[in-house]
Amino acid sequence: MSDEAPAIPPTDRPTVRTHEATVPSVVDVPVRVYVPEPAGAPPGVLVWAHGGGFVHGGLDMPESDALARGIAAQAGVVVVAVDYELAGDGRGYPVPHTQLRDVLAWTRAQAAGWGADPATVAAGGASAGACVVLGATLSLLDDGLPLPARLLLAYPAAHRVLRRDPSLAPPAQGPDPVSRFDDERMASMFGTYANGVDPAPYLSVDGRDLTGMPPMLVHAALLDDLRTSAEDLVARAVADGVEARLHVADAGHGYLNHDPAGHASSATVEAFARTF
């Protein structure tokens, strides 16, 4: 659910070879593939979904492009950034999470050509993109299909309804109001994403048993109304026997966009890269 930020100049980002592709799906989905220079060892592979409140965002936003370049350059990882269909005007669920499923399958089919093991393909996303990735993974789990090797999530919007814990609430003076979330904004965003579909079992993780989900590394933001959602996700995953770790950055929601070269963003990119 990160708000779009002005793109930083590509020259300020690591230089990585890229190419565009289109993956067949219910609505064909554009992807951008970031291919690092060969480093001798088989590369890891990450499928990544940007945020944007389900209705904004694209492959050029720092949360997508800068992160993909950083992980590819630091860890020799092939990153497949997904330009899933945005919600609104009759579009939305279940198309985005179905597209993520199809991109994961396409990526596993391509992996050998990159010298990678298809079984090691990971998935991740930021904010609304993290929600789409979680929904796709849950649907794969229910269908008995191959899962991502791990999930890398940044300030995820995991729940339709804000999780509240007065002892954990972020400071009211935290981020700019555009990055704040309340019940009305959550209802509007998830209502747009739901697109009138009911039931929508993969819209969020609300009420879901997470048993069998892949290991998760979750980076939340201290000054973020969604922080307790991330904390709840990790606590529930651990309770359900899933390996899950949480890191809380001293930043606001959408920090990968708003300060893509800052300390919190760099730390998240480095932590995600170290998982490969």
CSV table of C-alpha atoms in Angstrom, one decimal:
chain,number,residue,atom,x,y,z
A,1,MET,CA,0.0,0.0,0.0
A,2,SER,CA,2.9,2.3,-0.5
A,3,ASP,CA,2.2,5.6,-2.2
A,4,GLU,CA,4.2,6.1,-5.4
A,5,ALA,CA,7.3,8.2,-5.1
A,6,PRO,CA,9.2,10.0,-7.8
A,7,ALA,CA,11.6,7.7,-9.6
A,8,ILE,CA,15.2,8.3,-8.7
A,9,PRO,CA,17.5,8.5,-11.7
A,10,PRO,CA,18.5,5.0,-13.0
A,11,THR,CA,22.2,6.1,-12.8
A,12,ASP,CA,21.9,6.2,-9.0
A,13,ARG,CA,20.9,2.5,-9.0
A,14,PRO,CA,23.1,-0.6,-9.5
A,15,THR,CA,23.7,-1.4,-13.2
A,16,VAL,CA,22.1,-4.8,-13.9
A,17,ARG,CA,21.1,-6.2,-17.3
A,18,THR,CA,17.3,-6.2,-17.7
A,19,HIS,CA,14.8,-7.4,-20.2
A,20,GLU,CA,11.0,-7.3,-20.5
A,21,ALA,CA,8.7,-10.3,-21.0
A,22,THR,CA,5.0,-11.1,-20.9
A,23,VAL,CA,3.7,-14.0,-18.9
A,24,PRO,CA,0.5,-15.6,-20.1
A,25,SER,CA,-2.2,-15.5,-17.4
A,26,VAL,CA,-5.9,-14.7,-17.1
A,27,VAL,CA,-4.7,-11.2,-18.0
A,28,ASP,CA,-1.2,-11.4,-19.5
A,29,VAL,CA,1.2,-9.8,-17.1
A,30,PRO,CA,4.3,-7.8,-18.0
A,31,VAL,CA,7.5,-8.6,-16.0
A,32,ARG,CA,11.0,-7.1,-15.9
A,33,VAL,CA,13.8,-9.6,-15.4
A,34,TYR,CA,17.0,-8.5,-13.7
A,35,VAL,CA,20.0,-10.7,-14.6
A,36,PRO,CA,23.2,-10.3,-12.6
A,37,GLU,CA,26.6,-10.9,-14.0
A,38,PRO,CA,27.6,-14.6,-13.6
A,39,ALA,CA,29.4,-15.2,-10.3
A,40,GLY,CA,30.3,-18.8,-10.7
A,41,ALA,CA,27.7,-20.2,-8.3
A,42,PRO,CA,24.1,-20.9,-9.3
A,43,PRO,CA,22.0,-17.8,-8.8
A,44,GLY,CA,19.0,-17.5,-6.6
A,45,VAL,CA,15.7,-16.3,-8.0
A,46,LEU,CA,13.2,-13.9,-6.6
A,47,VAL,CA,9.7,-13.0,-7.9
A,48,TRP,CA,8.9,-9.5,-6.5
A,49,ALA,CA,5.6,-7.5,-6.3
A,50,HIS,CA,5.6,-3.8,-5.7
A,51,GLY,CA,3.1,-2.0,-3.4
A,52,GLY,CA,0.7,0.9,-4.2
A,53,GLY,CA,-2.5,0.3,-2.3
A,54,PHE,CA,-3.7,-2.2,-5.0
A,55,VAL,CA,-4.4,0.8,-7.3
A,56,HIS,CA,-1.0,2.4,-7.9
A,57,GLY,CA,2.5,1.4,-8.7
A,58,GLY,CA,4.6,0.0,-11.4
A,59,LEU,CA,8.0,-1.5,-12.3
A,60,ASP,CA,9.8,1.9,-12.3
A,61,MET,CA,9.0,2.8,-8.7
A,62,PRO,CA,12.0,2.6,-6.4
A,63,GLU,CA,10.2,-0.1,-4.3
A,64,SER,CA,10.4,-2.3,-7.4
A,65,ASP,CA,13.3,-1.2,-9.6
A,66,ALA,CA,15.8,0.0,-7.0
A,67,LEU,CA,15.2,-3.0,-4.7
A,68,ALA,CA,15.4,-5.5,-7.7
A,69,ARG,CA,18.7,-3.9,-8.8
A,70,GLY,CA,20.1,-3.9,-5.3
A,71,ILE,CA,19.3,-7.6,-4.6
A,72,ALA,CA,20.5,-8.7,-8.1
A,73,ALA,CA,23.8,-6.8,-7.7
A,74,GLN,CA,24.5,-7.7,-4.1
A,75,ALA,CA,23.6,-11.4,-4.1
A,76,GLY,CA,23.8,-12.4,-7.8
A,77,VAL,CA,20.0,-13.1,-7.7
A,78,VAL,CA,17.8,-13.1,-10.8
A,79,VAL,CA,14.8,-10.9,-9.9
A,80,VAL,CA,11.5,-11.1,-11.8
A,81,ALA,CA,9.5,-7.9,-11.0
A,82,VAL,CA,5.8,-8.3,-11.6
A,83,ASP,CA,3.6,-5.6,-13.1
A,84,TYR,CA,0.4,-7.2,-11.8
A,85,GLU,CA,-3.0,-5.7,-12.9
A,86,LEU,CA,-4.1,-2.8,-10.7
A,87,ALA,CA,-7.5,-2.7,-9.1
A,88,GLY,CA,-10.4,-0.3,-9.9
A,89,ASP,CA,-12.9,0.2,-12.7
A,90,GLY,CA,-14.1,-3.4,-12.6
A,91,ARG,CA,-10.6,-4.9,-12.1
A,92,GLY,CA,-9.2,-6.6,-9.1
A,93,TYR,CA,-9.4,-9.9,-7.2
A,94,PRO,CA,-8.7,-12.6,-8.1
A,95,VAL,CA,-6.6,-11.5,-11.1
A,96,PRO,CA,-3.5,-10.1,-9.3
A,97,HIS,CA,-2.9,-13.2,-7.1
A,98,THR,CA,-3.6,-15.5,-10.1
A,99,GLN,CA,-1.0,-13.6,-12.1
A,100,LEU,CA,1.5,-14.1,-9.3
A,101,ARG,CA,0.8,-17.8,-9.4
A,102,ASP,CA,1.4,-17.9,-13.1
A,103,VAL,CA,4.6,-15.8,-12.9
A,104,LEU,CA,5.9,-18.2,-10.2
A,105,ALA,CA,5.3,-21.1,-12.5
A,106,TRP,CA,6.8,-19.3,-15.5
A,107,THR,CA,9.8,-18.4,-13.4
A,108,ARG,CA,10.4,-22.0,-12.3
A,109,ALA,CA,10.2,-23.0,-16.0
A,110,GLN,CA,12.9,-20.4,-16.9
A,111,ALA,CA,15.1,-21.0,-13.9
A,112,ALA,CA,17.3,-23.7,-15.4
A,113,GLY,CA,18.1,-21.3,-18.3
A,114,TRP,CA,19.6,-19.0,-15.7
A,115,GLY,CA,21.5,-21.8,-14.1
A,116,ALA,CA,19.2,-21.8,-11.1
A,117,ASP,CA,17.3,-24.6,-9.3
A,118,PRO,CA,13.6,-24.2,-9.8
A,119,ALA,CA,12.9,-25.4,-6.3
A,120,THR,CA,14.8,-22.4,-4.9
A,121,VAL,CA,12.6,-19.7,-6.4
A,122,ALA,CA,11.5,-17.3,-3.7
A,123,ALA,CA,8.7,-14.7,-3.7
A,124,GLY,CA,8.3,-11.3,-2.0
A,125,GLY,CA,6.6,-8.0,-2.1
A,126,ALA,CA,6.0,-4.7,-0.3
A,127,SER,CA,2.8,-3.6,1.3
A,128,ALA,CA,-0.1,-4.4,-1.1
A,129,GLY,CA,2.3,-6.5,-3.2
A,130,ALA,CA,3.1,-8.5,-0.1
A,131,CYS,CA,-0.6,-9.2,0.4
A,132,VAL,CA,-0.9,-10.4,-3.2
A,133,VAL,CA,2.1,-12.7,-2.7
A,134,LEU,CA,0.6,-14.1,0.5
A,135,GLY,CA,-2.7,-14.7,-1.3
A,136,ALA,CA,-1.0,-16.5,-4.2
A,137,THR,CA,1.1,-18.6,-1.8
A,138,LEU,CA,-2.0,-19.6,0.2
A,139,SER,CA,-3.8,-20.6,-2.9
A,140,LEU,CA,-0.9,-22.7,-4.1
A,141,LEU,CA,-0.7,-24.4,-0.7
A,142,ASP,CA,-4.4,-25.2,-0.8
A,143,ASP,CA,-4.1,-26.7,-4.3
A,144,GLY,CA,-1.1,-28.8,-3.4
A,145,LEU,CA,1.2,-27.0,-5.9
A,146,PRO,CA,4.9,-26.0,-5.5
A,147,LEU,CA,5.4,-23.1,-3.1
A,148,PRO,CA,8.0,-20.4,-3.1
A,149,ALA,CA,11.1,-21.4,-1.3
A,150,ARG,CA,10.7,-18.5,1.1
A,151,LEU,CA,8.8,-15.2,1.4
A,152,LEU,CA,10.5,-11.8,1.8
A,153,LEU,CA,7.9,-9.2,2.8
A,154,ALA,CA,8.3,-5.5,3.5
A,155,TYR,CA,5.7,-3.7,5.7
A,156,PRO,CA,3.0,-6.1,4.5
A,157,ALA,CA,-0.7,-5.3,4.3
A,158,ALA,CA,-1.6,-8.8,5.5
A,159,HIS,CA,-5.1,-8.0,7.0
A,160,ARG,CA,-8.2,-6.3,5.8
A,161,VAL,CA,-8.8,-4.8,9.2
A,162,LEU,CA,-6.2,-3.0,11.2
A,163,ARG,CA,-4.7,-5.0,14.1
A,164,ARG,CA,-4.7,-2.8,17.2
A,165,ASP,CA,-2.6,-3.1,20.3
A,166,PRO,CA,-2.3,0.1,22.4
A,167,SER,CA,1.0,-1.0,23.7
A,168,LEU,CA,2.4,-1.3,20.2
A,169,ALA,CA,0.7,1.6,18.4
A,170,PRO,CA,3.1,3.8,16.4
A,171,PRO,CA,3.5,7.4,17.4
A,172,ALA,CA,0.7,9.6,16.1
A,173,GLN,CA,3.3,12.2,14.8
A,174,GLY,CA,5.0,9.5,12.8
A,175,PRO,CA,4.8,9.5,9.0
A,176,ASP,CA,3.2,12.0,6.6
A,177,PRO,CA,-0.6,11.7,6.6
A,178,VAL,CA,-0.5,10.2,3.1
A,179,SER,CA,1.2,7.1,4.5
A,180,ARG,CA,-1.2,6.7,7.4
A,181,PHE,CA,-3.9,4.0,7.6
A,182,ASP,CA,-7.2,4.0,9.4
A,183,ASP,CA,-10.3,1.8,9.2
A,184,GLU,CA,-11.8,3.9,6.5
A,185,ARG,CA,-8.8,3.8,4.3
A,186,MET,CA,-8.3,0.0,4.8
A,187,ALA,CA,-12.0,-0.6,3.9
A,188,SER,CA,-11.7,1.5,0.8
A,189,MET,CA,-8.4,-0.2,-0.4
A,190,PHE,CA,-9.5,-3.8,0.2
A,191,GLY,CA,-13.0,-3.0,-1.1
A,192,THR,CA,-11.5,-1.8,-4.3
A,193,TYR,CA,-9.2,-4.8,-4.5
A,194,ALA,CA,-12.1,-7.3,-3.7
A,195,ASN,CA,-13.9,-6.0,-6.8
A,196,GLY,CA,-17.2,-7.2,-5.5
A,197,VAL,CA,-16.1,-10.8,-5.3
A,198,ASP,CA,-17.5,-12.7,-2.3
A,199,PRO,CA,-16.2,-15.0,-0.9
A,200,ALA,CA,-12.6,-14.0,-1.6
A,201,PRO,CA,-10.5,-16.5,0.4
A,202,TYR,CA,-7.1,-15.2,-0.7
A,203,LEU,CA,-7.8,-11.5,-0.3
A,204,SER,CA,-5.9,-11.5,3.0
A,205,VAL,CA,-4.6,-13.8,5.7
A,206,ASP,CA,-7.5,-13.0,8.0
A,207,GLY,CA,-8.7,-16.2,9.7
A,208,ARG,CA,-6.2,-18.4,7.9
A,209,ASP,CA,-4.3,-21.3,9.3
A,210,LEU,CA,-0.7,-20.7,8.1
A,211,THR,CA,0.5,-24.2,8.6
A,212,GLY,CA,2.7,-25.3,5.7
A,213,MET,CA,3.6,-21.8,4.5
A,214,PRO,CA,7.2,-21.2,3.4
A,215,PRO,CA,9.7,-19.5,5.8
A,216,MET,CA,9.1,-15.8,6.0
A,217,LEU,CA,11.4,-12.8,6.6
A,218,VAL,CA,9.3,-9.8,7.4
A,219,HIS,CA,10.6,-6.2,7.6
A,220,ALA,CA,8.1,-3.9,9.2
A,221,ALA,CA,8.3,-0.1,9.9
A,222,LEU,CA,8.2,1.4,13.3
A,223,LEU,CA,6.2,4.4,12.3
A,224,ASP,CA,3.5,2.5,10.5
A,225,ASP,CA,-0.1,1.8,11.3
A,226,LEU,CA,0.4,-1.6,9.6
A,227,ARG,CA,3.2,-2.6,11.9
A,228,THR,CA,1.0,-4.6,14.2
A,229,SER,CA,-0.4,-6.4,11.1
A,230,ALA,CA,3.2,-7.5,10.4
A,231,GLU,CA,3.8,-8.5,14.0
A,232,ASP,CA,0.5,-10.5,14.1
A,233,LEU,CA,1.4,-12.3,10.8
A,234,VAL,CA,4.8,-13.4,12.2
A,235,ALA,CA,3.4,-14.4,15.6
A,236,ARG,CA,0.6,-16.5,14.0
A,237,ALA,CA,3.0,-18.1,11.5
A,238,VAL,CA,5.3,-19.1,14.3
A,239,ALA,CA,2.4,-20.5,16.3
A,240,ASP,CA,1.4,-22.5,13.3
A,241,GLY,CA,4.9,-24.0,13.0
A,242,VAL,CA,6.2,-21.8,10.2
A,243,GLU,CA,9.7,-20.4,10.4
A,244,ALA,CA,9.2,-16.6,10.5
A,245,ARG,CA,11.4,-13.7,11.6
A,246,LEU,CA,10.5,-10.0,12.1
A,247,HIS,CA,12.7,-6.9,11.8
A,248,VAL,CA,11.3,-3.5,12.6
A,249,ALA,CA,13.0,-0.6,10.9
A,250,ASP,CA,13.1,2.9,12.4
A,251,ALA,CA,11.1,4.3,9.5
A,252,GLY,CA,7.6,5.0,8.1
A,253,HIS,CA,5.5,3.0,5.8
A,254,GLY,CA,6.8,2.8,2.2
A,255,TYR,CA,10.4,3.6,3.2
A,256,LEU,CA,11.7,1.6,0.2
A,257,ASN,CA,10.0,4.2,-2.0
A,258,HIS,CA,10.4,7.4,0.0
A,259,ASP,CA,14.1,7.0,0.9
A,260,PRO,CA,15.4,4.2,-1.4
A,261,ALA,CA,19.0,5.0,-0.7
A,262,GLY,CA,18.5,5.5,3.1
A,263,HIS,CA,19.6,3.3,6.0
A,264,ALA,CA,16.4,1.4,6.4
A,265,SER,CA,16.0,0.7,2.7
A,266,SER,CA,19.7,-0.4,2.4
A,267,ALA,CA,19.3,-2.7,5.5
A,268,THR,CA,16.2,-4.3,4.0
A,269,VAL,CA,17.8,-4.9,0.6
A,270,GLU,CA,20.9,-6.4,2.3
A,271,ALA,CA,18.9,-8.6,4.7
A,272,PHE,CA,16.8,-10.0,1.8
A,273,ALA,CA,19.9,-10.5,-0.3
A,274,ARG,CA,21.6,-12.5,2.5
A,275,THR,CA,18.8,-15.1,2.4
A,276,PHE,CA,20.1,-16.4,-0.9
